[in-house]
Coordinates of C-alpha atoms in Angstrom, one line a residue:
X15 CA 93.4 137.0 65.0
X16 CA 94.3 134.5 67.8
X17 CA 95.2 131.0 66.6
X18 CA 93.2 128.1 67.9
X19 CA 96.4 126.5 69.3
X20 CA 97.2 129.7 71.3
X21 CA 93.9 129.4 73.1
X22 CA 93.8 125.6 73.4
X23 CA 94.4 123.8 76.7
X24 CA 98.0 122.6 77.2
X25 CA 96.5 119.1 77.6
X26 CA 93.0 117.8 76.6
X27 CA 92.2 114.2 77.5
X28 CA 88.8 112.9 76.4
X29 CA 87.3 109.5 77.2
X30 CA 90.7 107.8 77.4
X31 CA 90.9 104.1 78.1
X32 CA 94.0 101.9 78.0
X33 CA 93.9 98.1 78.1
X34 CA 96.9 95.7 77.9
X35 CA 96.4 92.2 76.6
X36 CA 98.4 89.5 78.5
X37 CA 98.5 85.7 77.9
X38 CA 95.8 85.1 80.5
X39 CA 93.7 88.2 80.7
X40 CA 93.2 91.9 79.7
X41 CA 94.6 94.5 82.1
X42 CA 92.4 97.5 82.3
X43 CA 94.9 100.3 83.2
X44 CA 92.7 103.4 82.5
X45 CA 89.0 103.8 82.0
X46 CA 87.2 106.8 80.7
X47 CA 89.6 109.5 81.8
X48 CA 88.7 113.1 81.0
X49 CA 91.1 115.9 82.0
X50 CA 92.0 119.4 80.8
X51 CA 95.2 121.2 81.9
X52 CA 95.2 124.9 81.2
X53 CA 98.2 126.7 79.7
X54 CA 100.6 127.6 82.5
X55 CA 98.8 125.4 85.1
X56 CA 100.6 123.0 87.4
X57 CA 98.7 119.8 88.2
X58 CA 99.8 116.7 90.0
X59 CA 98.5 113.1 89.4
X60 CA 98.3 111.0 92.6
X61 CA 96.9 107.7 93.5
X62 CA 97.7 104.2 94.6
X63 CA 100.4 102.2 92.9
X64 CA 99.2 100.7 89.7
X65 CA 96.4 103.2 89.2
X66 CA 97.7 104.3 85.8
X67 CA 99.4 107.7 86.6
X68 CA 102.5 106.9 84.6
X69 CA 100.4 105.3 81.9
X70 CA 98.4 108.5 81.5
X71 CA 101.7 110.5 81.4
X72 CA 103.1 108.2 78.6
X73 CA 99.9 108.6 76.6
X74 CA 100.1 112.4 76.8
X75 CA 103.7 112.2 75.7
X76 CA 102.8 109.9 72.8
X77 CA 105.1 107.2 74.1
X78 CA 102.0 104.9 74.1
X79 CA 98.6 105.1 72.4
X80 CA 95.2 104.8 74.0
X81 CA 92.8 101.9 73.4
X82 CA 90.0 104.5 73.1
X83 CA 89.6 108.2 73.5
X84 CA 91.6 111.2 72.3
X85 CA 94.5 113.3 73.6
X86 CA 95.5 116.7 72.3
X87 CA 98.4 118.9 73.4
X88 CA 97.9 122.6 72.6
X89 CA 95.1 121.7 70.2
X90 CA 97.2 119.1 68.3
X91 CA 97.1 115.3 68.3
X92 CA 99.7 114.0 70.8
X93 CA 101.8 112.5 68.0
X94 CA 102.0 115.9 66.2
X95 CA 102.9 117.7 69.4
X96 CA 105.7 115.2 70.0
X97 CA 107.1 115.8 66.6
X98 CA 106.8 119.5 67.1
X99 CA 108.7 119.3 70.4
X100 CA 105.8 121.1 72.2
X101 CA 106.8 119.5 75.6
X102 CA 109.7 118.4 77.6
X103 CA 109.9 115.2 79.7
X104 CA 111.7 114.5 83.0
X105 CA 111.7 111.1 84.7
X106 CA 112.8 109.7 88.1
X107 CA 116.3 109.0 86.7
X108 CA 117.9 112.1 85.2
X109 CA 119.1 110.1 82.2
X110 CA 122.1 112.3 81.5
X111 CA 124.8 111.2 79.1
X112 CA 127.8 110.5 81.3
X113 CA 130.4 111.4 78.6
X114 CA 128.9 114.9 78.0
X115 CA 129.3 117.9 80.3
X116 CA 126.4 119.7 81.9
X117 CA 126.5 122.2 79.1
X118 CA 126.6 119.5 76.4
X119 CA 123.7 117.6 78.1
X120 CA 121.6 120.7 78.2
X121 CA 122.4 121.5 74.6
X122 CA 121.5 118.0 73.3
X123 CA 117.9 118.8 72.1
X124 CA 119.1 122.0 70.4
X125 CA 121.9 120.1 68.8
X126 CA 119.6 117.4 67.5
X127 CA 117.4 120.1 65.9
X128 CA 120.2 121.8 64.1
X129 CA 120.4 125.0 66.2
X130 CA 123.5 127.0 65.3
X131 CA 126.4 126.7 67.8
X132 CA 126.3 130.3 68.9
X133 CA 122.5 130.2 69.6
X134 CA 123.0 126.9 71.5
X135 CA 125.6 128.3 73.7
X136 CA 123.5 131.4 74.5
X137 CA 120.5 129.3 75.3
X138 CA 122.4 126.9 77.5
X139 CA 123.8 129.9 79.5
X140 CA 120.2 131.0 80.1
X141 CA 119.1 127.5 81.2
X142 CA 122.1 127.1 83.5
X143 CA 121.4 130.4 85.2
X144 CA 117.7 129.4 85.5
X145 CA 118.5 126.2 87.4
X146 CA 121.4 127.7 89.3
X147 CA 124.2 125.7 87.6
X148 CA 126.1 128.5 85.9
X149 CA 129.3 127.5 87.8
X150 CA 129.0 123.8 86.8
X151 CA 128.6 123.8 83.0
X152 CA 131.9 122.1 82.5
X153 CA 131.3 119.4 85.1
X154 CA 130.3 115.9 84.2
X155 CA 127.2 114.1 85.7
X156 CA 129.2 111.9 88.1
X157 CA 130.6 115.2 89.6
X158 CA 127.1 116.4 90.5
X159 CA 124.7 115.6 93.4
X160 CA 121.4 113.8 92.6
X161 CA 119.5 117.1 92.9
X162 CA 121.9 118.9 90.6
X163 CA 121.5 116.1 88.0
X164 CA 117.8 116.5 88.1
X165 CA 118.2 120.3 87.6
X166 CA 120.2 119.5 84.4
X167 CA 117.4 117.2 83.3
X168 CA 114.8 119.9 83.9
X169 CA 116.9 122.4 82.0
X170 CA 117.3 120.0 79.1
X171 CA 113.5 119.4 79.0
X172 CA 113.0 123.2 78.7
X173 CA 115.8 123.7 76.2
X174 CA 113.4 124.5 73.3
X175 CA 111.2 126.8 75.2
X176 CA 108.7 124.0 75.9
X177 CA 105.4 125.3 77.3
X178 CA 104.5 121.9 78.8
X179 CA 106.7 119.9 81.1
X180 CA 105.7 116.2 81.8
X181 CA 107.4 114.9 84.9
X182 CA 107.1 111.3 86.2
X183 CA 108.3 111.2 89.9
X184 CA 111.4 113.2 89.1
X185 CA 112.3 113.6 92.8
X186 CA 111.4 110.1 94.0
X187 CA 115.1 109.0 94.4
X188 CA 116.2 112.1 96.3
X189 CA 116.6 112.5 100.1
X190 CA 113.9 114.5 101.8
X191 CA 115.9 117.7 102.2
X192 CA 117.1 117.7 98.6
X193 CA 113.6 116.8 97.4
X194 CA 112.1 119.9 99.2
X195 CA 114.7 122.1 97.7
X196 CA 114.0 120.8 94.3
X197 CA 110.3 121.3 94.8
X198 CA 110.9 125.0 95.5
X199 CA 113.2 125.2 92.6
X200 CA 110.7 123.6 90.2
X201 CA 107.9 125.9 91.4
X202 CA 110.1 128.9 90.7
X203 CA 111.1 127.6 87.2
X204 CA 107.5 126.9 86.3
X205 CA 106.5 130.4 87.4
X206 CA 109.4 132.0 85.5
X207 CA 108.8 130.1 82.3
X208 CA 105.0 130.0 82.3
X209 CA 105.1 126.4 81.4
X210 CA 102.2 124.0 82.2
X211 CA 103.3 121.0 84.3
X212 CA 101.8 117.6 84.6
X213 CA 103.6 116.0 87.6
X214 CA 103.3 112.3 88.8
X215 CA 104.0 111.7 92.5
X216 CA 103.2 109.4 95.4
X217 CA 103.7 112.2 97.9
X218 CA 100.7 114.1 99.1
X219 CA 102.7 117.1 100.6
X220 CA 104.7 117.3 97.3
X221 CA 101.5 117.4 95.3
X222 CA 99.9 120.1 97.4
X223 CA 103.1 122.2 97.6
X224 CA 103.6 122.3 93.8
X225 CA 100.1 122.2 92.3
X226 CA 97.2 124.4 91.6
X227 CA 95.0 121.3 91.3
X228 CA 95.7 117.7 92.5
X229 CA 94.1 115.0 90.4
X230 CA 93.3 112.0 92.6
X231 CA 93.1 108.7 90.7
X232 CA 91.4 105.5 91.8
X233 CA 93.0 102.0 91.8
X234 CA 93.0 100.1 88.6
X235 CA 91.2 100.6 86.3
X236 CA 92.4 104.2 86.8
X237 CA 89.8 106.8 86.8
X238 CA 89.7 110.4 88.1
X239 CA 88.1 110.0 91.5
X240 CA 88.3 113.7 92.5
X241 CA 90.2 116.9 91.7
X242 CA 91.3 118.9 94.7
X243 CA 91.9 122.6 94.1
X244 CA 94.9 124.1 95.9
X245 CA 94.3 127.9 96.2
X246 CA 97.5 128.7 97.9
X247 CA 98.7 131.5 95.7
X248 CA 101.5 131.7 93.1
X249 CA 104.4 131.9 95.6
X250 CA 105.6 128.5 96.7
X251 CA 108.2 129.3 99.5
X252 CA 109.4 127.2 102.4
X253 CA 107.1 129.0 104.8
X254 CA 104.1 127.6 103.0
X255 CA 104.9 124.2 104.3
X256 CA 104.1 125.4 107.9
X257 CA 100.9 127.3 106.9
X258 CA 97.5 126.0 108.2
X259 CA 96.0 126.2 104.8
X260 CA 98.8 123.9 103.5
X261 CA 97.9 121.3 106.0
X262 CA 94.2 121.7 105.2
X263 CA 94.8 120.9 101.6
X264 CA 97.0 117.9 102.5
X265 CA 94.1 116.6 104.6
X266 CA 91.7 117.2 101.7
X267 CA 93.9 115.2 99.3
X268 CA 94.4 112.4 101.8
X269 CA 90.6 112.1 102.4
X270 CA 90.0 112.0 98.6
X271 CA 92.6 109.2 98.3
X272 CA 91.0 107.2 101.0
X273 CA 87.6 107.7 99.4
X274 CA 88.8 106.6 96.0
X275 CA 87.2 103.3 95.0
X276 CA 89.5 100.3 95.1
X277 CA 89.7 97.7 92.3
X278 CA 87.9 95.2 94.5
X279 CA 85.1 97.6 95.2
X280 CA 84.8 98.3 91.5
X281 CA 84.3 94.6 90.8
X282 CA 81.3 94.3 93.1

């Protein structure tokens, strides 16, 4: 018999609101957000600065709690999913430990969970090959480029076979050429592992290149203004960036962003 968790969405967000109290007012960061992410699906969150993209990501990761509504990860409360290590997280800064080698950084989650040294070494070898860093496992972070550091961070996030990857602008600090290479690399890794990905970005072309659906959010309080399907097939290769259908989807997301209600309009 199939377990409920095996058939549950990777992420289920229902009626989520997040408010922050300040000394002078209440900040309404998110209002009534509903979103399902299927197992193995790649979605991007995009919207104006301050729309709550990163807040929503933190709520899914159980790094913060909603004021109202519920969040489930593979059918479990977000807090349980965090304890069970059902997802990996990667941020804009790779966050590597400078005194540990690439191999030791990748192995950290396995080490913390008591995985035997022989199994850790074998798993790290798999991860290093997956992200194209097999020749750099004995290097230290300051000996790597920014793109290579991010590949280490992605490998570390996937160390325990995570079936969900939460990524908050992981390529935002990279130059354009490195960023495009990393996008192609991430698309390949997601396809190879079958992991679902929730990806925060400010870049429309990046969102379209990577995603099966782009979730367009309105200005604060953040709501889902529109979800744009991106039916460009499973293969994300460099040639896709020049395809007419790619530019059509970029235009569709841009129009959705321009049509998203602003905070001032919401107050009228």
